PDB file of C-alpha atoms and ligand atoms in Angstrom:
ATOM      1  CA  MET T  26    -133.195  88.236  23.848  1.00 94.00           C
ATOM      2  CA  LYS T  27    -130.057  86.986  25.649  1.00 98.00           C
ATOM      3  CA  ARG T  28    -129.138  83.520  24.938  1.00 98.00           C
ATOM      4  CA  ALA T  29    -130.284  81.759  28.257  1.00 98.00           C
ATOM      5  CA  GLU T  30    -132.835  84.019  28.817  1.00 98.00           C
ATOM      6  CA  ASN T  31    -135.301  83.061  31.853  1.00 95.00           C
ATOM      7  CA  LYS T  32    -133.809  79.368  32.049  1.00 98.00           C
ATOM      8  CA  VAL T  33    -133.061  78.162  36.052  1.00 99.00           C
ATOM      9  CA  VAL T  34    -129.979  76.370  35.801  1.00 99.00           C
ATOM     10  CA  ILE T  35    -128.105  74.416  38.569  1.00 99.00           C
ATOM     11  CA  VAL T  36    -124.477  74.407  37.869  1.00 99.00           C
ATOM     12  CA  THR T  37    -122.443  71.674  40.319  1.00 99.00           C
ATOM     13  CA  GLY T  38    -119.044  72.326  41.072  1.00 98.00           C
ATOM     14  CA  GLY T  39    -119.404  76.552  40.144  1.00 98.00           C
ATOM     15  CA  ALA T  40    -117.338  77.956  42.605  1.00 98.00           C
ATOM     16  CA  LEU T  41    -114.206  77.574  40.827  1.00 97.00           C
ATOM     17  CA  GLY T  42    -112.676  77.459  37.549  1.00 97.00           C
ATOM     18  CA  ILE T  43    -115.198  76.195  34.454  1.00 98.00           C
ATOM     19  CA  GLY T  44    -118.015  76.093  36.441  1.00 98.00           C
ATOM     20  CA  ARG T  45    -117.451  79.568  38.111  1.00 98.00           C
ATOM     21  CA  GLU T  46    -116.952  81.319  34.719  1.00 98.00           C
ATOM     22  CA  SER T  47    -119.797  79.449  33.151  1.00 99.00           C
ATOM     23  CA  CYS T  48    -122.092  80.915  36.231  1.00 99.00           C
ATOM     24  CA  LEU T  49    -120.819  84.277  35.483  1.00 98.00           C
ATOM     25  CA  LEU T  50    -121.969  83.533  30.865  1.00 99.00           C
ATOM     26  CA  LEU T  51    -125.055  82.152  32.278  1.00 99.00           C
ATOM     27  CA  ALA T  52    -126.539  84.861  34.381  1.00 98.00           C
ATOM     28  CA  LYS T  53    -124.692  87.628  31.905  1.00 98.00           C
ATOM     29  CA  GLU T  54    -127.134  85.779  29.344  1.00 98.00           C
ATOM     30  CA  GLY T  55    -129.721  86.077  31.871  1.00 98.00           C
ATOM     31  CA  ALA T  56    -130.176  83.075  33.307  1.00 99.00           C
ATOM     32  CA  LYS T  57    -131.172  82.373  36.994  1.00 98.00           C
ATOM     33  CA  VAL T  58    -128.343  80.242  38.361  1.00 99.00           C
ATOM     34  CA  ALA T  59    -128.064  77.856  41.123  1.00 99.00           C
ATOM     35  CA  VAL T  60    -124.296  78.265  42.253  1.00 99.00           C
ATOM     36  CA  THR T  61    -123.471  74.883  43.893  1.00 99.00           C
ATOM     37  CA  ASP T  62    -120.475  73.425  45.363  1.00 98.00           C
ATOM     38  CA  VAL T  63    -118.580  72.355  48.609  1.00 98.00           C
ATOM     39  CA  LEU T  64    -116.969  75.865  48.549  1.00 98.00           C
ATOM     40  CA  ASN T  65    -119.447  77.922  50.849  1.00 98.00           C
ATOM     41  CA  LYS T  66    -116.834  81.457  50.787  1.00 98.00           C
ATOM     42  CA  GLU T  67    -116.074  81.277  46.822  1.00 98.00           C
ATOM     43  CA  GLY T  68    -119.760  80.176  46.090  1.00 98.00           C
ATOM     44  CA  MET T  69    -120.989  83.106  48.162  1.00 98.00           C
ATOM     45  CA  GLU T  70    -119.115  85.695  46.565  1.00 98.00           C
ATOM     46  CA  LEU T  71    -119.639  84.251  43.572  1.00 98.00           C
ATOM     47  CA  THR T  72    -123.294  84.873  43.289  1.00 98.00           C
ATOM     48  CA  GLN T  73    -122.554  88.507  45.428  1.00 98.00           C
ATOM     49  CA  GLU T  74    -120.764  89.838  42.194  1.00 98.00           C
ATOM     50  CA  ILE T  75    -123.485  87.957  40.050  1.00 98.00           C
ATOM     51  CA  ASN T  76    -126.408  89.846  41.560  1.00 98.00           C
ATOM     52  CA  LYS T  77    -124.492  93.059  41.941  1.00 98.00           C
ATOM     53  CA  SER T  78    -123.796  93.282  38.080  1.00 98.00           C
ATOM     54  CA  GLY T  79    -128.094  92.769  37.247  1.00 98.00           C
ATOM     55  CA  GLY T  80    -127.881  88.909  36.906  1.00 98.00           C
ATOM     56  CA  VAL T  81    -129.687  86.697  39.258  1.00 98.00           C
ATOM     57  CA  ALA T  82    -127.779  83.613  41.609  1.00 99.00           C
ATOM     58  CA  LYS T  83    -127.957  82.001  44.814  1.00 99.00           C
ATOM     59  CA  PHE T  84    -125.750  79.912  46.630  1.00 99.00           C
ATOM     60  CA  TRP T  85    -126.378  76.507  47.874  1.00 99.00           C
ATOM     61  CA  HIS T  86    -123.977  74.122  49.488  1.00 99.00           C
ATOM     62  CA  LEU T  87    -123.837  71.013  47.528  1.00 99.00           C
ATOM     63  CA  ASP T  88    -121.515  68.034  47.806  1.00 99.00           C
ATOM     64  CA  VAL T  89    -122.576  65.638  44.578  1.00 99.00           C
ATOM     65  CA  THR T  90    -121.511  62.568  46.550  1.00 99.00           C
ATOM     66  CA  ASP T  91    -124.321  63.162  49.085  1.00 99.00           C
ATOM     67  CA  GLU T  92    -127.799  61.891  46.935  1.00 99.00           C
ATOM     68  CA  LYS T  93    -129.715  63.271  50.171  1.00 98.00           C
ATOM     69  CA  GLU T  94    -128.232  66.580  49.713  1.00 99.00           C
ATOM     70  CA  VAL T  95    -128.765  66.287  45.788  1.00 99.00           C
ATOM     71  CA  GLU T  96    -132.502  66.021  46.265  1.00 99.00           C
ATOM     72  CA  LYS T  97    -132.587  68.532  48.660  1.00 99.00           C
ATOM     73  CA  VAL T  98    -130.904  71.632  46.533  1.00 99.00           C
ATOM     74  CA  CYS T  99    -133.118  70.650  43.908  1.00 99.00           C
ATOM     75  CA  GLY T 100    -136.105  70.893  45.577  1.00 99.00           C
ATOM     76  CA  GLU T 101    -135.029  73.602  47.234  1.00 99.00           C
ATOM     77  CA  VAL T 102    -133.591  75.525  43.994  1.00 99.00           C
ATOM     78  CA  VAL T 103    -137.313  74.833  42.148  1.00 99.00           C
ATOM     79  CA  ARG T 104    -138.978  76.244  45.359  1.00 98.00           C
ATOM     80  CA  GLU T 105    -136.751  79.454  44.735  1.00 98.00           C
ATOM     81  CA  PHE T 106    -136.951  80.098  40.882  1.00 98.00           C
ATOM     82  CA  GLY T 107    -139.903  78.305  40.536  1.00 98.00           C
ATOM     83  CA  LYS T 108    -138.792  75.724  37.903  1.00 98.00           C
ATOM     84  CA  LEU T 109    -135.663  74.010  36.599  1.00 99.00           C
ATOM     85  CA  ASP T 110    -134.825  73.966  32.780  1.00 99.00           C
ATOM     86  CA  ALA T 111    -131.223  72.678  32.806  1.00 99.00           C
ATOM     87  CA  LEU T 112    -127.884  71.073  34.755  1.00 99.00           C
ATOM     88  CA  VAL T 113    -124.660  71.765  34.266  1.00 99.00           C
ATOM     89  CA  ASN T 114    -123.068  68.700  35.673  1.00 99.00           C
ATOM     90  CA  ASN T 115    -119.477  70.085  36.274  1.00 98.00           C
ATOM     91  CA  ALA T 116    -117.665  69.153  39.264  1.00 98.00           C
ATOM     92  CA  GLY T 117    -114.991  67.145  39.140  1.00 98.00           C
ATOM     93  CA  ILE T 118    -111.775  65.871  40.518  1.00 96.00           C
ATOM     94  CA  GLY T 119    -108.363  64.880  39.288  1.00 94.00           C
ATOM     95  CA  GLY T 120    -107.301  62.290  41.717  1.00 95.00           C
ATOM     96  CA  VAL T 121    -103.692  60.803  42.352  1.00 94.00           C
ATOM     97  CA  ASP T 122    -101.663  60.218  39.252  1.00 94.00           C
ATOM     98  CA  LYS T 123    -100.624  56.626  39.806  1.00 96.00           C
ATOM     99  CA  PRO T 124    -100.924  53.626  37.449  1.00 98.00           C
ATOM    100  CA  THR T 125    -103.549  51.017  37.570  1.00 98.00           C
ATOM    101  CA  HIS T 126    -101.460  48.411  39.498  1.00 98.00           C
ATOM    102  CA  GLU T 127    -100.670  50.995  42.544  1.00 98.00           C
ATOM    103  CA  LEU T 128    -104.097  52.566  42.622  1.00 98.00           C
ATOM    104  CA  THR T 129    -105.775  51.777  46.076  1.00 98.00           C
ATOM    105  CA  GLU T 130    -109.351  51.108  46.013  1.00 98.00           C
ATOM    106  CA  LYS T 131    -110.293  53.803  48.026  1.00 98.00           C
ATOM    107  CA  GLU T 132    -108.181  55.939  45.365  1.00 98.00           C
ATOM    108  CA  TRP T 133    -110.103  54.740  42.598  1.00 98.00           C
ATOM    109  CA  ASP T 134    -113.884  55.126  44.545  1.00 98.00           C
ATOM    110  CA  ALA T 135    -112.628  58.693  45.564  1.00 98.00           C
ATOM    111  CA  VAL T 136    -112.711  59.719  41.961  1.00 98.00           C
ATOM    112  CA  MET T 137    -115.559  57.670  40.498  1.00 98.00           C
ATOM    113  CA  ASN T 138    -117.630  59.081  43.708  1.00 99.00           C
ATOM    114  CA  VAL T 139    -117.580  62.648  42.416  1.00 99.00           C
ATOM    115  CA  ASN T 140    -117.213  62.395  39.063  1.00 98.00           C
ATOM    116  CA  VAL T 141    -119.581  59.334  38.018  1.00 99.00           C
ATOM    117  CA  LYS T 142    -122.005  58.980  40.576  1.00 99.00           C
ATOM    118  CA  GLY T 143    -122.150  62.393  41.509  1.00 99.00           C
ATOM    119  CA  VAL T 144    -123.429  63.022  38.016  1.00 99.00           C
ATOM    120  CA  PHE T 145    -125.788  59.871  38.296  1.00 99.00           C
ATOM    121  CA  PHE T 146    -127.253  61.391  41.743  1.00 99.00           C
ATOM    122  CA  CYS T 147    -127.636  64.678  40.446  1.00 99.00           C
ATOM    123  CA  THR T 148    -129.462  63.834  36.925  1.00 99.00           C
ATOM    124  CA  LYS T 149    -131.866  61.371  38.737  1.00 99.00           C
ATOM    125  CA  HIS T 150    -133.050  64.332  41.277  1.00 99.00           C
ATOM    126  CA  ALA T 151    -133.086  67.361  38.403  1.00 99.00           C
ATOM    127  CA  ILE T 152    -134.874  65.121  35.738  1.00 99.00           C
ATOM    128  CA  PRO T 153    -138.566  64.714  37.371  1.00 99.00           C
ATOM    129  CA  TYR T 154    -138.433  68.659  37.321  1.00 99.00           C
ATOM    130  CA  ILE T 155    -136.733  69.677  34.043  1.00 99.00           C
ATOM    131  CA  GLN T 156    -139.282  67.166  32.433  1.00 99.00           C
ATOM    132  CA  LYS T 157    -142.291  69.149  34.585  1.00 98.00           C
ATOM    133  CA  SER T 158    -140.588  72.376  32.545  1.00 98.00           C
ATOM    134  CA  GLY T 159    -141.338  70.406  29.151  1.00 98.00           C
ATOM    135  CA  SER T 160    -137.763  70.445  28.039  1.00 98.00           C
ATOM    136  CA  GLY T 161    -134.359  70.995  29.030  1.00 98.00           C
ATOM    137  CA  SER T 162    -130.793  70.472  28.585  1.00 99.00           C
ATOM    138  CA  ILE T 163    -128.125  68.172  30.860  1.00 99.00           C
ATOM    139  CA  VAL T 164    -124.986  69.017  30.211  1.00 99.00           C
ATOM    140  CA  ASN T 165    -121.981  66.884  31.705  1.00 99.00           C
ATOM    141  CA  LEU T 166    -118.515  67.606  31.654  1.00 98.00           C
ATOM    142  CA  SER T 167    -116.697  64.685  30.535  1.00 99.00           C
ATOM    143  CA  SER T 168    -112.744  65.838  29.128  1.00 98.00           C
ATOM    144  CA  ILE T 169    -110.648  64.414  26.408  1.00 98.00           C
ATOM    145  CA  TYR T 170    -109.202  61.766  28.855  1.00 98.00           C
ATOM    146  CA  GLY T 171    -112.891  60.441  28.328  1.00 98.00           C
ATOM    147  CA  LEU T 172    -112.460  60.059  24.227  1.00 98.00           C
ATOM    148  CA  VAL T 173    -108.575  58.743  24.783  1.00 98.00           C
ATOM    149  CA  GLY T 174    -106.043  57.488  26.373  1.00 98.00           C
ATOM    150  CA  ALA T 175    -102.841  59.538  27.624  1.00 97.00           C
ATOM    151  CA  GLY T 176    -101.250  57.017  29.981  1.00 97.00           C
ATOM    152  CA  ASP T 177    -101.846  58.677  33.322  1.00 96.00           C
ATOM    153  CA  ILE T 178    -104.690  58.838  36.170  1.00 96.00           C
ATOM    154  CA  PRO T 179    -106.556  55.660  34.969  1.00 98.00           C
ATOM    155  CA  HIS T 180    -109.528  56.207  37.190  1.00 98.00           C
ATOM    156  CA  TYR T 181    -109.940  59.862  35.627  1.00 98.00           C
ATOM    157  CA  HIS T 182    -109.768  58.355  32.625  1.00 98.00           C
ATOM    158  CA  ALA T 183    -112.256  55.341  33.505  1.00 99.00           C
ATOM    159  CA  SER T 184    -114.861  58.100  35.369  1.00 99.00           C
ATOM    160  CA  LYS T 185    -114.499  60.966  31.972  1.00 98.00           C
ATOM    161  CA  GLY T 186    -115.344  57.934  29.730  1.00 99.00           C
ATOM    162  CA  ALA T 187    -118.562  56.367  31.911  1.00 99.00           C
ATOM    163  CA  VAL T 188    -119.586  60.048  31.494  1.00 99.00           C
ATOM    164  CA  ARG T 189    -119.597  60.210  27.480  1.00 99.00           C
ATOM    165  CA  LEU T 190    -121.629  57.387  27.511  1.00 98.00           C
ATOM    166  CA  MET T 191    -123.855  58.084  30.405  1.00 99.00           C
ATOM    167  CA  SER T 192    -124.705  61.318  28.188  1.00 99.00           C
ATOM    168  CA  LYS T 193    -125.402  59.122  25.030  1.00 99.00           C
ATOM    169  CA  ASN T 194    -127.671  57.056  26.693  1.00 99.00           C
ATOM    170  CA  ASP T 195    -129.666  59.354  28.746  1.00 99.00           C
ATOM    171  CA  ALA T 196    -130.056  61.393  25.924  1.00 99.00           C
ATOM    172  CA  LEU T 197    -131.403  58.290  24.373  1.00 99.00           C
ATOM    173  CA  ILE T 198    -133.875  57.976  27.679  1.00 99.00           C
ATOM    174  CA  TYR T 199    -135.302  61.396  27.649  1.00 99.00           C
ATOM    175  CA  ALA T 200    -135.468  62.425  24.305  1.00 99.00           C
ATOM    176  CA  LYS T 201    -139.357  61.571  24.394  1.00 98.00           C
ATOM    177  CA  ASP T 202    -139.336  64.364  27.020  1.00 98.00           C
ATOM    178  CA  ASN T 203    -137.294  66.851  24.898  1.00 98.00           C
ATOM    179  CA  ILE T 204    -134.638  66.336  27.463  1.00 99.00           C
ATOM    180  CA  ARG T 205    -131.017  67.023  25.717  1.00 99.00           C
ATOM    181  CA  VAL T 206    -128.034  65.623  27.213  1.00 99.00           C
ATOM    182  CA  ASN T 207    -124.712  66.405  25.656  1.00 99.00           C
ATOM    183  CA  SER T 208    -121.124  65.698  26.469  1.00 99.00           C
ATOM    184  CA  VAL T 209    -118.594  68.277  26.946  1.00 99.00           C
ATOM    185  CA  HIS T 210    -114.644  67.522  26.279  1.00 99.00           C
ATOM    186  CA  PRO T 211    -112.309  69.728  27.349  1.00 98.00           C
ATOM    187  CA  GLY T 212    -108.549  69.751  26.542  1.00 98.00           C
ATOM    188  CA  PHE T 213    -106.084  71.157  29.325  1.00 96.00           C
ATOM    189  CA  ILE T 214    -108.004  74.368  30.644  1.00 97.00           C
ATOM    190  CA  TRP T 215    -106.002  76.967  33.480  1.00 94.00           C
ATOM    191  CA  THR T 216    -108.360  76.437  36.061  1.00 93.00           C
ATOM    192  CA  PRO T 217    -107.327  76.033  40.020  1.00 87.00           C
ATOM    193  CA  LEU T 218    -107.428  71.776  38.752  1.00 82.00           C
ATOM    194  CA  VAL T 219    -104.490  72.424  36.331  1.00 86.00           C
ATOM    195  CA  GLU T 220    -102.909  74.848  38.585  1.00 86.00           C
ATOM    196  CA  ALA T 221    -102.380  72.356  41.173  1.00 79.00           C
ATOM    197  CA  LEU T 222    -100.743  69.402  39.001  1.00 73.00           C
ATOM    198  CA  ILE T 223     -98.725  72.204  37.712  1.00 78.00           C
ATOM    199  CA  LYS T 224     -97.401  73.460  40.833  1.00 76.00           C
ATOM    200  CA  LYS T 225     -95.937  70.115  41.433  1.00 72.00           C
ATOM    201  CA  ASP T 226     -93.649  70.763  37.829  1.00 78.00           C
ATOM    202  CA  PRO T 227     -93.455  74.310  36.715  1.00 74.00           C
ATOM    203  CA  GLU T 228     -91.607  73.007  33.261  1.00 86.00           C
ATOM    204  CA  GLN T 229     -95.006  71.079  33.061  1.00 85.00           C
ATOM    205  CA  ARG T 230     -97.019  74.366  31.645  1.00 88.00           C
ATOM    206  CA  LYS T 231     -94.994  74.356  28.443  1.00 90.00           C
ATOM    207  CA  LYS T 232     -95.346  70.349  28.365  1.00 91.00           C
ATOM    208  CA  LEU T 233     -99.243  70.860  28.883  1.00 93.00           C
ATOM    209  CA  ASP T 234     -99.404  73.971  26.019  1.00 94.00           C
ATOM    210  CA  SER T 235     -97.499  71.796  23.520  1.00 96.00           C
ATOM    211  CA  LEU T 236     -99.777  69.068  23.750  1.00 96.00           C
ATOM    212  CA  HIS T 237    -102.200  71.006  21.927  1.00 97.00           C
ATOM    213  CA  PRO T 238    -102.112  72.246  18.516  1.00 98.00           C
ATOM    214  CA  LEU T 239    -103.416  75.431  18.926  1.00 98.00           C
ATOM    215  CA  GLY T 240    -100.096  75.863  20.942  1.00 97.00           C
ATOM    216  CA  HIS T 241    -101.371  76.624  23.833  1.00 96.00           C
ATOM    217  CA  ILE T 242    -103.658  75.264  26.880  1.00 95.00           C
ATOM    218  CA  GLY T 243    -107.263  76.597  27.307  1.00 98.00           C
ATOM    219  CA  GLU T 244    -109.394  79.379  29.404  1.00 97.00           C
ATOM    220  CA  ALA T 245    -112.702  78.338  31.467  1.00 98.00           C
ATOM    221  CA  ILE T 246    -114.222  81.079  29.188  1.00 98.00           C
ATOM    222  CA  ASP T 247    -113.448  78.576  26.293  1.00 98.00           C
ATOM    223  CA  ILE T 248    -115.492  76.071  28.242  1.00 98.00           C
ATOM    224  CA  ALA T 249    -118.214  78.401  29.250  1.00 99.00           C
ATOM    225  CA  TYR T 250    -119.397  79.369  25.691  1.00 99.00           C
ATOM    226  CA  GLY T 251    -119.680  75.663  25.222  1.00 99.00           C
ATOM    227  CA  ILE T 252    -121.816  75.079  27.642  1.00 99.00           C
ATOM    228  CA  LEU T 253    -123.959  78.330  27.179  1.00 99.00           C
ATOM    229  CA  TYR T 254    -124.544  77.149  23.683  1.00 99.00           C
ATOM    230  CA  LEU T 255    -126.091  73.057  25.039  1.00 99.00           C
ATOM    231  CA  VAL T 256    -128.030  75.028  27.387  1.00 99.00           C
ATOM    232  CA  SER T 257    -129.341  77.546  25.287  1.00 98.00           C
ATOM    233  CA  ASP T 258    -132.534  76.777  22.509  1.00 98.00           C
ATOM    234  CA  GLU T 259    -129.738  77.531  20.022  1.00 98.00           C
ATOM    235  CA  SER T 260    -129.018  73.662  20.192  1.00 98.00           C
ATOM    236  CA  LYS T 261    -132.347  72.390  20.466  1.00 98.00           C
ATOM    237  CA  PHE T 262    -131.805  69.558  18.085  1.00 98.00           C
ATOM    238  CA  VAL T 263    -128.260  68.584  19.484  1.00 99.00           C
ATOM    239  CA  THR T 264    -128.594  65.879  21.702  1.00 99.00           C
ATOM    240  CA  GLY T 265    -126.169  62.655  22.635  1.00 99.00           C
ATOM    241  CA  SER T 266    -123.322  64.772  21.097  1.00 98.00           C
ATOM    242  CA  GLU T 267    -119.851  65.123  21.902  1.00 98.00           C
ATOM    243  CA  LEU T 268    -118.951  68.900  22.228  1.00 99.00           C
ATOM    244  CA  VAL T 269    -114.774  68.300  21.791  1.00 99.00           C
ATOM    245  CA  ILE T 270    -113.230  71.729  22.728  1.00 98.00           C
ATOM    246  CA  ASP T 271    -109.701  71.078  23.497  1.00 98.00           C
ATOM    247  CA  GLY T 272    -107.301  73.260  20.937  1.00 98.00           C
ATOM    248  CA  GLY T 273    -106.946  69.820  18.628  1.00 98.00           C
ATOM    249  CA  TYR T 274    -105.593  67.511  21.280  1.00 98.00           C
ATOM    250  CA  THR T 275    -107.618  65.166  19.716  1.00 98.00           C
ATOM    251  CA  CYS T 276    -106.810  65.744  16.062  1.00 97.00           C
ATOM    252  CA  LYS T 277    -104.143  63.019  15.700  1.00 87.00           C
TER     253      LYS T 277
HETATM  254  P1  NAP G  12    -112.136  72.928  39.773  1.00 60.06           P
HETATM  255  O1  NAP G  12    -111.163  74.046  38.966  1.00 60.06           O
HETATM  256  O2  NAP G  12    -111.048  72.061  40.530  1.00 60.06           O
HETATM  257  O3  NAP G  12    -113.324  73.482  39.858  1.00 60.06           O
HETATM  258  C1  NAP G  12    -114.109  72.549  40.464  1.00 60.06           C
HETATM  259  C2  NAP G  12    -115.064  72.645  41.160  1.00 60.06           C
HETATM  260  O4  NAP G  12    -115.768  71.486  41.869  1.00 60.06           O
HETATM  261  C3  NAP G  12    -114.093  72.855  42.797  1.00 60.06           C
HETATM  262  O5  NAP G  12    -115.361  73.986  43.023  1.00 60.06           O
HETATM  263  C4  NAP G  12    -114.003  72.098  43.514  1.00 60.06           C
HETATM  264  O6  NAP G  12    -113.825  71.982  45.031  1.00 60.06           O
HETATM  265  C5  NAP G  12    -115.761  71.475  43.039  1.00 60.06           C
HETATM  266  N1  NAP G  12    -115.724  69.518  44.137  1.00 60.06           N
HETATM  267  C6  NAP G  12    -115.248  68.966  44.126  1.00 60.06           C
HETATM  268  N2  NAP G  12    -115.730  68.070  44.681  1.00 60.06           N
HETATM  269  C7  NAP G  12    -116.753  68.374  44.844  1.00 60.06           C
HETATM  270  C8  NAP G  12    -117.807  67.808  45.080  1.00 60.06           C
HETATM  271  N3  NAP G  12    -118.075  66.350  45.640  1.00 60.06           N
HETATM  272  N4  NAP G  12    -119.448  68.632  45.123  1.00 60.06           N
HETATM  273  C9  NAP G  12    -119.245  69.503  44.448  1.00 60.06           C
HETATM  274  N5  NAP G  12    -118.445  70.267  43.977  1.00 60.06           N
HETATM  275  C10 NAP G  12    -117.068  69.472  44.202  1.00 60.06           C
HETATM  276  O7  NAP G  12    -112.186  72.098  37.912  1.00 60.06           O
HETATM  277  P2  NAP G  12    -112.587  72.725  36.421  1.00 60.06           P
HETATM  278  O8  NAP G  12    -110.633  72.519  36.322  1.00 60.06           O
HETATM  279  O9  NAP G  12    -112.932  73.765  36.629  1.00 60.06           O
HETATM  280  O10 NAP G  12    -113.139  71.111  35.730  1.00 60.06           O
HETATM  281  C11 NAP G  12    -114.552  71.282  35.674  1.00 60.06           C
HETATM  282  C12 NAP G  12    -114.569  70.147  34.989  1.00 60.06           C
HETATM  283  O11 NAP G  12    -114.373  69.927  33.874  1.00 60.06           O
HETATM  284  C13 NAP G  12    -114.420  68.782  35.930  1.00 60.06           C
HETATM  285  O12 NAP G  12    -115.407  67.910  36.214  1.00 60.06           O
HETATM  286  C14 NAP G  12    -113.397  68.228  35.351  1.00 60.06           C
HETATM  287  O13 NAP G  12    -112.528  66.908  35.382  1.00 60.06           O
HETATM  288  C15 NAP G  12    -113.681  68.938  33.900  1.00 60.06           C
HETATM  289  N6  NAP G  12    -112.374  69.142  32.873  1.00 60.06           N
HETATM  290  C16 NAP G  12    -111.520  69.770  33.265  1.00 60.06           C
HETATM  291  C17 NAP G  12    -110.465  70.099  32.592  1.00 60.06           C
HETATM  292  C18 NAP G  12    -109.076  71.090  33.021  1.00 60.06           C
HETATM  293  O14 NAP G  12    -108.435  70.929  31.969  1.00 60.06           O
HETATM  294  N7  NAP G  12    -109.465  71.757  34.057  1.00 60.06           N
HETATM  295  C19 NAP G  12    -110.007  69.407  31.640  1.00 60.06           C
HETATM  296  C20 NAP G  12    -111.305  68.355  30.754  1.00 60.06           C
HETATM  297  C21 NAP G  12    -112.327  68.197  31.665  1.00 60.06           C
HETATM  298  P3  NAP G  12    -112.811  71.667  45.495  1.00 60.06           P
HETATM  299  O15 NAP G  12    -111.484  72.899  44.985  1.00 60.06           O
HETATM  300  O16 NAP G  12    -112.696  71.761  47.218  1.00 60.06           O
HETATM  301  O17 NAP G  12    -112.234  70.340  44.921  1.00 60.06           O
END
C-alpha cells in the first residue's frame, strides 16, 4: 500500500516550490491531489504531469485571501473526488524586507492576508468536509521564522508565529474529530521565493548556506517528505507538533 493511498488532499500554492514538490510526492504515494494556486498555467501543467505519470490530480484556481473562492473550491473538490481527508496550507509570501518602523499598513496586511487569513479561510471551509470523513490532517506551513527571530521581515515573522499557534489551538479544537493539525518549519529552501531574494544579491546564496549547520540550504523535496508523513496515517498520534526541517538552523 502506498503511503497516502486514496487520500484526497488539497494543497494551496501548489504550483511552485514546496507546494509543487508536495503535490508530486503525494500523488506518487497514491493521493488524489487538488492542486490549487493563483498561477493557472503552472498549476495546469503540474496536474497534466501528474496525470500522465499515472497519478490523480486536478487544478483549481484559488486565491486563499478570497473566502468565497475558498468555500467554492472546497465544495468542488469534494464533488470531484467524493471526500476530503487533508489540507496542506502552503500558500505564502515573503513580503518586503524593511524594519518595523518603515513598514506600511498595506505591506503588513498583504503578508498577513495570505499567510494568516488564508490559513484561517482554508481551514474554516475544509474542516466540515474532513469531519464528514471521520478523521484527517491539516498541515500548516510555518517557518524557522515562526520559531526564532532573524532580525528581518517583521511581518513575515509575525505571520509564521501566528500559524504555529493557530496549528496548536486547532489541534486542541479538532482532536475530538480525530483531525490532526501540525505545523512544518522549513529552513531556507531553494524555491522561487528564495531565488527571488537571492537574485538581488548573488553573495546571499553563500550567506544563506552558511546559516545552516549542514552547510547548505534545503530542497523542496526535503519539506515534501515531512508533509507526506503528516498527511499519512504514519503520523496518526502526532498533533499540535512542530516539524522542524532546517538543516540545524534553529539548533543554536
Ligand atoms: P513559492 O515558491 O513562492 O510558492 C508559493 C506559491 O503560492 C506560488 O505559486 C505563489 O504564487 C502562490 N501564492 C502566493 N499567494 C497566493 C495566494 N494568495 N493564494 C494562493 N496561492 C498563492 O513559495 P515556497 O518557497 O514554496 O513556500 C511555500 C511555503 O513555505 C510558504 O508558506 C512559505 O512561507 C513557507 N516557507 C518557505 C521557505 C523557503 O525557504 N522557501 C522557508 C520557510 C517557510 P506567486 O508566485 O504568484 O506568488
